[in-house]
XYZ file of C-alpha atoms in Angstrom:
596
model
C 10.357 -50.740 0.073
C 7.306 -52.866 0.921
C 3.909 -51.135 0.902
C 2.572 -50.328 4.347
C -0.414 -52.409 5.361
C -2.613 -50.984 8.098
C -6.250 -50.809 9.201
C -7.466 -47.187 9.425
C -9.909 -46.091 12.133
C -13.513 -45.937 11.089
C -13.761 -42.219 11.885
C -11.637 -39.158 12.672
C -11.947 -37.804 16.187
C -11.793 -34.027 16.539
C -12.443 -31.881 19.588
C -15.106 -29.803 17.864
C -15.118 -26.651 19.992
C -11.327 -26.655 20.356
C -10.899 -26.895 16.588
C -13.404 -24.100 16.009
C -11.671 -21.833 18.503
C -8.385 -22.475 16.725
C -9.657 -21.632 13.232
C -11.523 -18.566 14.558
C -8.438 -16.775 15.865
C -7.837 -14.942 12.574
C -11.162 -13.092 12.774
C -10.877 -11.222 16.056
C -11.407 -7.761 14.589
C -14.248 -5.967 12.855
C -11.835 -4.932 10.098
C -11.285 -8.582 9.126
C -14.758 -9.858 10.014
C -16.988 -7.479 8.074
C -15.419 -8.342 4.691
C -16.423 -11.966 5.369
C -20.111 -11.050 5.679
C -19.934 -8.995 2.499
C -18.106 -11.770 0.685
C -20.816 -14.243 1.723
C -23.512 -11.950 0.319
C -21.578 -11.505 -2.942
C -21.170 -15.275 -3.219
C -24.903 -15.759 -2.654
C -25.620 -13.545 -5.672
C -22.967 -15.319 -7.742
C -24.332 -18.771 -6.880
C -27.721 -17.855 -8.297
C -26.153 -15.841 -11.141
C -28.241 -12.838 -10.097
C -28.575 -9.920 -12.546
C -26.509 -6.802 -11.865
C -29.362 -4.576 -10.557
C -30.188 -7.170 -7.885
C -26.623 -7.408 -6.576
C -27.026 -4.872 -3.802
C -25.559 -5.194 -0.307
C -26.395 -2.773 2.500
C -24.239 -2.380 5.608
C -26.378 -1.053 8.459
C -24.850 0.515 11.557
C -26.838 1.659 14.553
C -25.462 3.517 17.535
C -26.844 2.591 20.923
C -30.257 4.111 21.779
C -32.635 3.777 24.708
C -33.446 0.123 25.156
C -31.374 -0.911 22.136
C -27.646 -1.725 22.167
C -25.578 -0.781 19.096
C -25.478 -3.214 16.197
C -23.841 -3.979 12.852
C -25.870 -5.651 10.096
C -25.378 -6.822 6.520
C -28.370 -7.099 4.174
C -28.604 -8.828 0.817
C -31.563 -9.810 -1.367
C -30.755 -13.462 -1.987
C -32.006 -15.353 1.041
C -31.464 -18.841 2.459
C -33.654 -21.861 2.978
C -33.437 -24.096 6.032
C -31.715 -26.673 3.815
C -29.013 -24.133 2.903
C -28.513 -23.327 6.582
C -28.263 -26.952 7.672
C -26.317 -28.376 4.735
C -23.995 -25.414 4.053
C -23.928 -22.555 6.562
C -23.820 -24.513 9.819
C -20.943 -26.774 8.724
C -17.556 -25.540 9.879
C -14.413 -25.856 7.713
C -16.290 -26.865 4.555
C -14.257 -25.420 1.634
C -17.101 -26.113 -0.821
C -19.829 -24.460 1.269
C -19.741 -21.210 -0.723
C -19.832 -22.969 -4.113
C -22.359 -25.728 -3.496
C -25.403 -25.296 -5.701
C -23.855 -22.332 -7.511
C -24.360 -21.324 -11.127
C -22.017 -18.368 -11.489
C -18.291 -18.622 -12.075
C -17.312 -15.706 -9.836
C -17.920 -17.287 -6.417
C -14.996 -16.333 -4.196
C -15.336 -19.278 -1.824
C -13.270 -19.906 1.271
C -13.259 -22.404 4.120
C -16.809 -21.908 5.357
C -15.585 -20.240 8.536
C -15.054 -16.474 8.274
C -18.599 -15.165 8.618
C -19.405 -17.524 11.503
C -16.084 -16.788 13.225
C -16.927 -13.098 13.184
C -20.421 -13.743 14.564
C -19.181 -15.853 17.473
C -16.272 -13.695 18.637
C -16.881 -10.014 18.010
C -20.280 -9.280 19.603
C -20.922 -9.066 23.338
C -24.626 -10.030 23.213
C -25.426 -12.258 20.257
C -25.380 -12.541 16.458
C -28.085 -13.914 14.210
C -29.301 -14.128 10.664
C -32.921 -13.495 9.757
C -33.422 -14.914 6.280
C -36.357 -15.481 3.942
C -36.495 -17.365 0.665
C -39.501 -18.482 -1.427
C -42.023 -17.542 1.255
C -40.339 -19.282 4.192
C -38.275 -17.627 6.903
C -35.586 -18.739 9.355
C -33.982 -17.151 12.402
C -30.633 -18.746 13.245
C -27.861 -17.488 15.497
C -25.528 -17.794 18.456
C -25.042 -16.106 21.832
C -21.772 -14.434 22.785
C -19.071 -16.839 23.918
C -20.574 -19.903 22.245
C -19.774 -21.671 18.974
C -23.035 -23.628 18.914
C -25.531 -22.077 16.503
C -29.234 -22.778 16.709
C -32.724 -21.695 15.658
C -34.338 -18.776 17.504
C -36.148 -19.290 19.838
C -36.206 -22.967 18.892
C -36.462 -25.248 15.877
C -40.270 -25.211 15.846
C -40.726 -21.418 15.814
C -37.482 -20.293 14.163
C -37.393 -22.687 11.220
C -39.423 -22.435 7.986
C -42.074 -20.070 9.313
C -44.489 -18.637 6.750
C -43.733 -15.187 5.288
C -46.663 -13.819 3.304
C -45.190 -10.400 2.420
C -41.455 -10.109 1.852
C -41.301 -6.292 2.062
C -43.324 -6.161 5.299
C -41.161 -8.864 6.860
C -37.994 -6.963 5.948
C -39.471 -3.713 7.279
C -40.287 -5.443 10.557
C -36.806 -6.858 11.134
C -35.095 -3.655 10.009
C -36.911 -1.808 12.788
C -34.843 -3.774 15.287
C -31.686 -2.136 13.922
C -33.048 1.414 13.629
C -33.806 1.202 9.929
C -36.698 0.657 7.499
C -37.306 -0.230 3.871
C -37.997 3.445 3.100
C -34.612 4.493 4.499
C -32.702 2.037 2.307
C -30.895 3.400 -0.766
C -33.027 3.568 -3.908
C -31.022 0.771 -5.562
C -31.717 -1.480 -2.572
C -35.458 -0.790 -2.765
C -35.386 -1.637 -6.460
C -33.495 -4.867 -5.723
C -36.158 -5.804 -3.172
C -38.835 -5.476 -5.849
C -37.202 -8.197 -7.967
C -36.115 -10.398 -5.028
C -37.610 -13.648 -3.738
C -35.844 -13.384 -0.412
C -33.336 -11.554 1.784
C -30.749 -12.252 4.456
C -30.052 -9.833 7.309
C -27.052 -10.821 9.420
C -26.844 -8.805 12.644
C -24.296 -8.638 15.446
C -25.509 -6.939 18.630
C -23.150 -4.954 20.893
C -19.997 -5.017 18.709
C -17.022 -5.746 20.894
C -14.675 -2.864 21.694
C -16.869 -0.021 20.426
C -19.231 0.965 23.238
C -22.260 2.960 22.100
C -20.590 4.634 19.118
C -19.166 2.664 16.189
C -16.362 4.323 14.157
C -18.338 3.902 10.941
C -16.338 6.158 8.640
C -13.060 4.569 9.746
C -14.475 1.093 9.146
C -15.766 2.075 5.715
C -12.342 3.431 4.711
C -10.743 0.163 5.772
C -13.350 -1.835 3.866
C -12.597 -0.003 0.618
C -8.899 -0.819 1.093
C -9.243 -4.444 2.282
C -7.858 -7.049 -0.179
C -10.855 -9.295 0.548
C -13.204 -6.572 -0.732
C -11.788 -6.234 -4.243
C -13.965 -8.883 -5.890
C -17.036 -8.005 -3.790
C -16.923 -4.359 -4.872
C -16.352 -5.401 -8.475
C -19.507 -7.555 -8.685
C -21.859 -5.833 -6.191
C -23.107 -2.376 -5.235
C -22.416 -1.864 -1.531
C -24.145 0.930 0.417
C -23.893 2.074 4.026
C -26.740 3.187 6.313
C -26.018 4.794 9.683
C -28.819 5.328 12.207
C -31.437 5.048 9.485
C -29.730 7.353 6.969
C -27.458 6.603 4.031
C -23.962 8.033 4.295
C -21.907 9.756 1.598
C -25.081 11.000 -0.124
C -26.153 7.453 -0.878
C -23.146 6.628 -3.065
C -22.013 3.029 -3.322
C -18.604 2.073 -1.943
C -15.908 1.917 -4.577
C -12.398 0.602 -4.904
C -9.862 3.431 -4.608
C -9.064 4.662 -8.091
C -5.467 3.970 -9.047
C -4.143 5.842 -12.045
C -1.184 4.174 -13.786
C 2.265 5.602 -14.353
C 2.349 7.491 -17.636
C 3.558 5.144 -20.327
C 2.670 2.026 -18.300
C -1.101 2.064 -18.643
C -1.312 -1.571 -19.787
C -0.578 -4.255 -17.187
C 2.580 -6.324 -17.540
C 1.733 -10.026 -17.874
C 4.502 -12.490 -17.033
C 4.087 -16.280 -17.462
C 5.198 -18.303 -14.430
C 7.756 -20.968 -15.444
C 6.845 -24.626 -14.790
C 9.908 -24.926 -12.534
C 11.058 -22.456 -9.893
C 13.829 -22.649 -7.323
C 13.047 -22.660 -3.606
C 15.363 -19.933 -2.196
C 15.722 -21.853 1.065
C 16.584 -25.370 -0.121
C 17.722 -24.406 -3.661
C 15.637 -27.312 -4.943
C 13.428 -27.066 -8.048
C 9.659 -27.055 -7.402
C 6.803 -27.681 -9.826
C 4.250 -24.924 -10.534
C 1.974 -26.980 -12.834
C 2.123 -30.381 -11.096
C 3.997 -31.817 -14.072
C 1.608 -30.317 -16.586
C -1.672 -31.363 -14.954
C -2.427 -27.761 -13.962
C -2.467 -24.674 -16.204
C 0.522 -22.367 -16.441
C 0.259 -19.501 -14.008
C 0.564 -15.782 -14.730
C 1.792 -12.781 -12.816
C 0.047 -9.491 -13.662
C 1.816 -6.304 -12.526
C 0.129 -2.895 -12.516
C 1.422 0.564 -11.673
C 0.231 3.534 -9.648
C 0.975 7.149 -10.546
C 1.504 7.913 -6.840
C 3.112 6.029 -3.979
C 0.823 3.372 -2.457
C 2.867 3.087 0.721
C 0.444 5.148 2.813
C -2.673 6.368 0.990
C -3.412 3.112 -0.849
C -1.601 0.592 1.290
C -4.650 -1.705 1.397
C -4.278 -2.251 -2.358
C -0.484 -2.377 -2.308
C -0.388 -6.172 -2.551
C 0.105 -9.065 -4.892
C -3.217 -10.920 -4.761
C -3.073 -14.706 -5.072
C -5.782 -16.493 -7.039
C -6.227 -20.208 -7.652
C -9.000 -22.632 -8.629
C -11.339 -21.404 -5.871
C -10.703 -17.720 -6.648
C -9.090 -15.337 -4.179
C -6.896 -17.305 -1.737
C -4.603 -14.718 -0.135
C -2.094 -11.952 -0.702
C 1.418 -10.777 0.086
C 2.157 -7.063 0.715
C 4.588 -5.699 -1.864
C 6.544 -4.191 1.033
C 7.162 -7.746 2.292
C 8.867 -8.742 -0.971
C 12.638 -8.540 -1.427
C 12.588 -5.475 -3.686
C 15.074 -2.614 -3.381
C 13.674 0.273 -5.376
C 11.544 3.341 -4.634
C 9.271 2.228 -7.467
C 8.344 -0.739 -5.318
C 5.808 1.640 -3.717
C 4.070 2.131 -7.077
C 3.632 -1.484 -8.222
C 0.879 -3.945 -7.319
C -0.872 -6.848 -9.030
C -2.083 -10.423 -8.864
C -0.728 -13.931 -9.278
C -2.960 -16.643 -10.784
C -1.563 -20.108 -10.013
C -3.784 -23.114 -9.331
C -0.910 -25.001 -7.702
C -1.151 -22.578 -4.759
C -4.690 -23.739 -3.879
C -3.412 -26.136 -1.211
C -1.624 -23.348 0.659
C -4.474 -20.904 1.318
C -5.076 -20.335 5.000
C -8.207 -19.788 7.012
C -8.051 -15.975 6.940
C -6.958 -15.862 3.251
C -4.014 -13.639 4.099
C -0.399 -14.796 3.676
C -0.143 -18.261 2.162
C 1.195 -21.188 4.193
C 4.975 -21.443 4.191
C 6.168 -24.105 1.740
C 8.828 -24.609 -0.958
C 6.295 -23.600 -3.629
C 5.079 -20.428 -1.910
C 8.667 -19.387 -1.153
C 9.682 -19.998 -4.763
C 6.687 -18.086 -6.131
C 7.263 -15.099 -3.840
C 10.917 -15.062 -4.861
C 9.898 -15.098 -8.534
C 7.478 -12.218 -7.908
C 10.210 -10.239 -6.105
C 12.563 -10.606 -9.068
C 9.880 -9.513 -11.545
C 8.842 -6.489 -9.463
C 12.511 -5.508 -9.024
C 13.136 -5.726 -12.767
C 10.006 -3.712 -13.565
C 10.940 -1.045 -11.013
C 14.459 -0.733 -12.446
C 12.989 0.085 -15.852
C 11.278 3.145 -14.372
C 14.452 4.155 -12.541
C 16.394 4.003 -15.814
C 13.735 6.086 -17.543
C 13.937 8.703 -14.791
C 17.698 8.861 -15.075
C 17.538 9.536 -18.797
C 14.905 12.228 -18.299
C 16.617 13.978 -15.411
C 20.038 13.716 -17.028
C 18.892 15.641 -20.065
C 17.102 18.285 -18.003
C 20.062 18.744 -15.697
C 22.557 18.869 -18.548
C 20.620 21.776 -19.991
C 20.374 23.537 -16.643
C 24.005 22.947 -15.681
C 25.195 24.048 -19.099
C 23.432 27.389 -18.682
C 24.722 27.761 -15.133
C 28.316 27.018 -16.200
C 28.132 29.575 -19.003
C 27.033 32.229 -16.516
C 29.732 31.245 -14.030
C 32.408 31.378 -16.713
C 31.387 34.881 -17.694
C 31.529 36.016 -14.089
C 34.815 34.177 -13.440
C 36.555 35.732 -16.431
C 35.476 39.182 -15.371
C 36.432 39.086 -11.686
C 39.030 36.319 -11.327
C 42.053 38.619 -11.494
C 40.576 41.024 -8.952
C 39.701 38.254 -6.559
C 43.116 36.641 -6.874
C 44.817 39.937 -6.016
C 42.603 40.246 -2.987
C 43.457 36.756 -1.800
C 47.201 36.447 -2.496
C 48.324 40.062 -2.838
C 49.808 42.022 -5.768
C 52.012 40.018 -8.085
C 51.376 36.719 -6.334
C 49.542 34.008 -8.266
C 47.583 31.091 -6.983
C 49.401 28.055 -5.538
C 50.318 25.245 -7.943
C 47.744 22.490 -8.349
C 48.235 19.425 -6.140
C 49.874 16.349 -7.692
C 47.551 13.695 -9.101
C 46.343 11.028 -6.674
C 47.911 7.565 -6.933
C 45.956 4.555 -8.111
C 45.096 1.801 -5.688
C 42.521 -0.629 -4.386
C 39.844 1.149 -2.331
C 39.159 -0.025 1.198
C 37.027 2.902 2.304
C 34.717 5.441 0.661
C 34.058 8.665 2.513
C 30.941 10.635 1.539
C 30.221 14.171 2.695
C 27.349 16.512 1.921
C 27.607 20.225 2.453
C 24.042 20.146 3.773
C 21.787 17.413 5.160
C 18.634 19.478 4.643
C 17.534 20.990 1.349
C 14.531 22.545 -0.299
C 12.595 20.981 -3.148
C 14.007 21.407 -6.669
C 17.628 22.253 -5.830
C 20.868 20.646 -7.035
C 24.170 20.363 -5.185
C 27.334 18.328 -5.436
C 28.358 15.599 -2.952
C 31.989 15.000 -2.015
C 33.330 11.453 -2.302
C 36.868 10.397 -1.382
C 38.571 7.025 -1.851
C 41.114 5.577 0.626
C 43.209 2.425 0.483
C 43.797 -0.029 3.332
C 46.804 1.974 4.589
C 44.742 5.147 4.915
C 46.146 6.896 1.854
C 43.815 8.756 -0.432
C 43.677 7.280 -3.951
C 42.038 7.948 -7.289
C 38.372 7.012 -7.664
C 37.498 3.661 -9.199
C 34.202 2.952 -11.034
C 31.310 3.379 -8.613
C 27.595 4.103 -8.501
C 25.295 6.242 -6.382
C 22.381 4.873 -4.378
C 19.448 6.841 -2.988
C 17.121 5.015 -0.600
C 14.152 6.853 -2.106
C 14.712 8.297 -5.578
C 11.283 9.935 -5.448
C 12.803 12.313 -2.882
C 16.350 12.777 -4.179
C 18.480 11.251 -6.904
C 22.189 11.550 -7.742
C 22.813 12.249 -11.409
C 25.491 9.731 -12.418
C 26.741 11.885 -15.293
C 26.851 15.303 -13.631
C 27.579 14.062 -10.066
C 24.893 16.323 -8.668
C 22.162 15.553 -6.135
C 18.727 16.666 -7.332
C 15.827 16.985 -4.882
C 12.285 16.272 -6.065
C 9.844 15.825 -3.157
C 9.476 16.380 0.578
C 10.684 13.475 2.692
C 13.730 11.672 4.068
C 16.223 9.496 2.254
C 19.822 8.400 2.594
C 22.560 8.742 0.004
C 25.583 6.476 -0.357
C 28.018 5.306 -2.986
C 29.376 1.850 -3.681
C 31.950 0.381 -6.023
C 30.559 -1.302 -9.121
C 31.481 -4.732 -7.775
C 29.572 -3.921 -4.582
C 32.495 -4.784 -2.316
C 33.067 -1.347 -0.791
C 30.241 0.905 0.362
C 30.513 4.430 1.687
C 28.891 5.759 4.802
C 25.178 6.520 4.440
C 24.399 10.223 4.752
C 20.837 11.237 5.660
C 19.167 13.894 3.535
C 15.914 15.581 4.447
C 14.020 17.485 1.764
C 11.727 19.979 3.467
C 8.810 22.182 2.523
C 9.609 25.845 3.176
C 6.896 28.430 3.780
C 9.109 31.511 3.953
C 12.781 32.479 3.629
C 14.278 35.446 5.492
C 17.802 36.662 4.571
C 20.030 37.917 7.430
C 21.261 40.598 7.194
C 18.519 42.018 5.009
C 20.607 44.985 3.804
C 24.281 45.998 3.910
C 27.023 47.971 2.173
C 30.217 46.229 1.018
C 33.622 47.458 -0.065
C 34.749 46.591 -3.553
C 36.420 43.191 -3.676
C 35.137 42.165 -0.234
C 32.999 39.253 0.836
C 30.054 38.827 3.156
C 28.300 35.699 4.380
C 24.487 35.703 4.423
C 22.267 33.314 6.384
C 18.920 32.083 5.088
C 16.447 31.588 7.943
C 13.770 29.179 6.721
C 10.300 28.994 8.213
C 9.157 25.409 7.709
C 5.634 24.115 7.228
C 5.376 23.016 10.861
C 6.368 26.447 12.186
C 10.041 25.603 12.888
C 12.718 28.164 12.006
C 16.101 26.833 10.920
C 19.286 27.718 9.073
C 21.705 25.425 7.258
C 19.249 24.448 4.522
C 20.669 24.144 1.022
C 18.928 26.636 -1.285
C 19.411 28.151 -4.709
C 20.897 31.651 -4.199
C 20.385 34.404 -6.787
C 21.301 38.037 -7.121
C 19.334 40.790 -8.842
C 22.410 42.517 -10.364
C 25.489 40.418 -11.084
C 27.383 43.558 -12.141
C 27.386 44.590 -8.471
C 28.047 41.243 -6.767
C 27.695 37.500 -7.113
C 26.448 35.119 -4.450
C 27.670 31.540 -4.124
C 25.624 28.413 -3.376
C 26.746 28.728 0.265
C 25.312 32.249 0.561
C 28.663 34.014 0.345
C 28.491 37.288 -1.611
C 31.557 38.766 -3.390
C 31.278 42.402 -4.505
C 32.755 43.552 -7.793
C 32.718 47.288 -7.336
C 31.526 50.011 -4.959
C 27.822 49.834 -4.488
C 25.010 48.589 -2.319
C 23.948 44.930 -2.491
C 20.441 44.063 -1.385
C 18.791 40.584 -1.325
């Protein structure tokens, strides 16, 4: 094919404001905007390779007061010159803006948009930055509804004005947001002493909040936000509300995640140079034919479920040449295991750099990103299955011991009372009916699962009933099959003992399927509940020898509900008088009073 010959235009025409509005759409919330300000401050420290004690960021919230609308501010002790503003900050969509002029290797970078997008969209009055560096100050900002930044009040007065005393200048501008140098955390005051500048970014009248900002809710979200991980690792972040530090002046911290016992070290998996795109089935390169380094997947574990309490960290973080570029929630991966909720990690792959998006959330859809996410899903699934297998071995041994003891006790009781019970059921001299003939073999077309109870307490064990039917509707012998619990943290079927064991409060479903996966039973819901109190009805009665009596267990649940029909472990205080079955049916052995 002949090479195309053409004459390119001398420039690229872009509708500036339309393009800015398009790239700003991802930052229309305070939850996603605030991390951008903090990230910018962290990058400022990293660019100058600032020492640890100087790396302090202060979030300042002020509720509305007389003559002053509410505001949100972010303070760091780096500062910007007018050259930095004009050559870096003011340029939209510059992916090198965060790194330009930097010394440190931990700059997170981005597209040069997030902080400005937040300033232009999420404040009803205006947003500005008041910054000082090396004795010169600048005031630069934007009014609500506009994307055109400018000096305040104009270029002559707002650009490179003289600042003789850094601390006094900071004290003066902090007064506008209900704060002062004296009310800053001690670490911030110490950072000011070693600083040659500061930057205070302020948004006035935060959109959607009225006069009262939900500070504690925002702070919780910040500590969970994927964008905050690196910032909190390299900086000390404090929060001031209405002139006072919150949480006794403690710095924000990443939620502590303890590992699963025995899996304290992370699992590191090399990413192959070729992966298959699950959509096209074509092979895709992960190292650009060897020009890029081999990637790695690092998987870590949590000793508790991350599905709710730590869902902000329950992700696979993507990193590339520019640092953090996005993430995928583990729940979005194709993983079928309850241990999915206890695995998180990061994927370092430079080939993904081209697919980061403006908000650094999910990566752009492409053959490479699809292939990488599929690879991650397979690795997480395999890791989760290892923990499931470990649990099975542990529970199997425990249950074997428990069932063995229970069977010994039942045998003793059976041998003692079987004859008497048989006489009571079939009459003198009449034995039990002959056992049914063995079931025929066949090919299963249907599996029918039944549970005696669909609600159970924590720590009980009971047996499910599973029947096999062929295509003609005849019952046949079982073929090899396996049990599946939707959430094995709540309940698990012991494959060896064929007993359901309950472990934690919650809901799951139980089903069985043939080993080849072709035939699946009906799914039966099982709710494991927390019981506050159990009341036996009737509480007291007298029984004739050899008779039976059904008891009901009325359970008072944690929410105040009373219910019956919950599977429980029944026990008697004197088995010489009577025995009680797992269904609450008592059989007396001799004359006497039975009390539960």
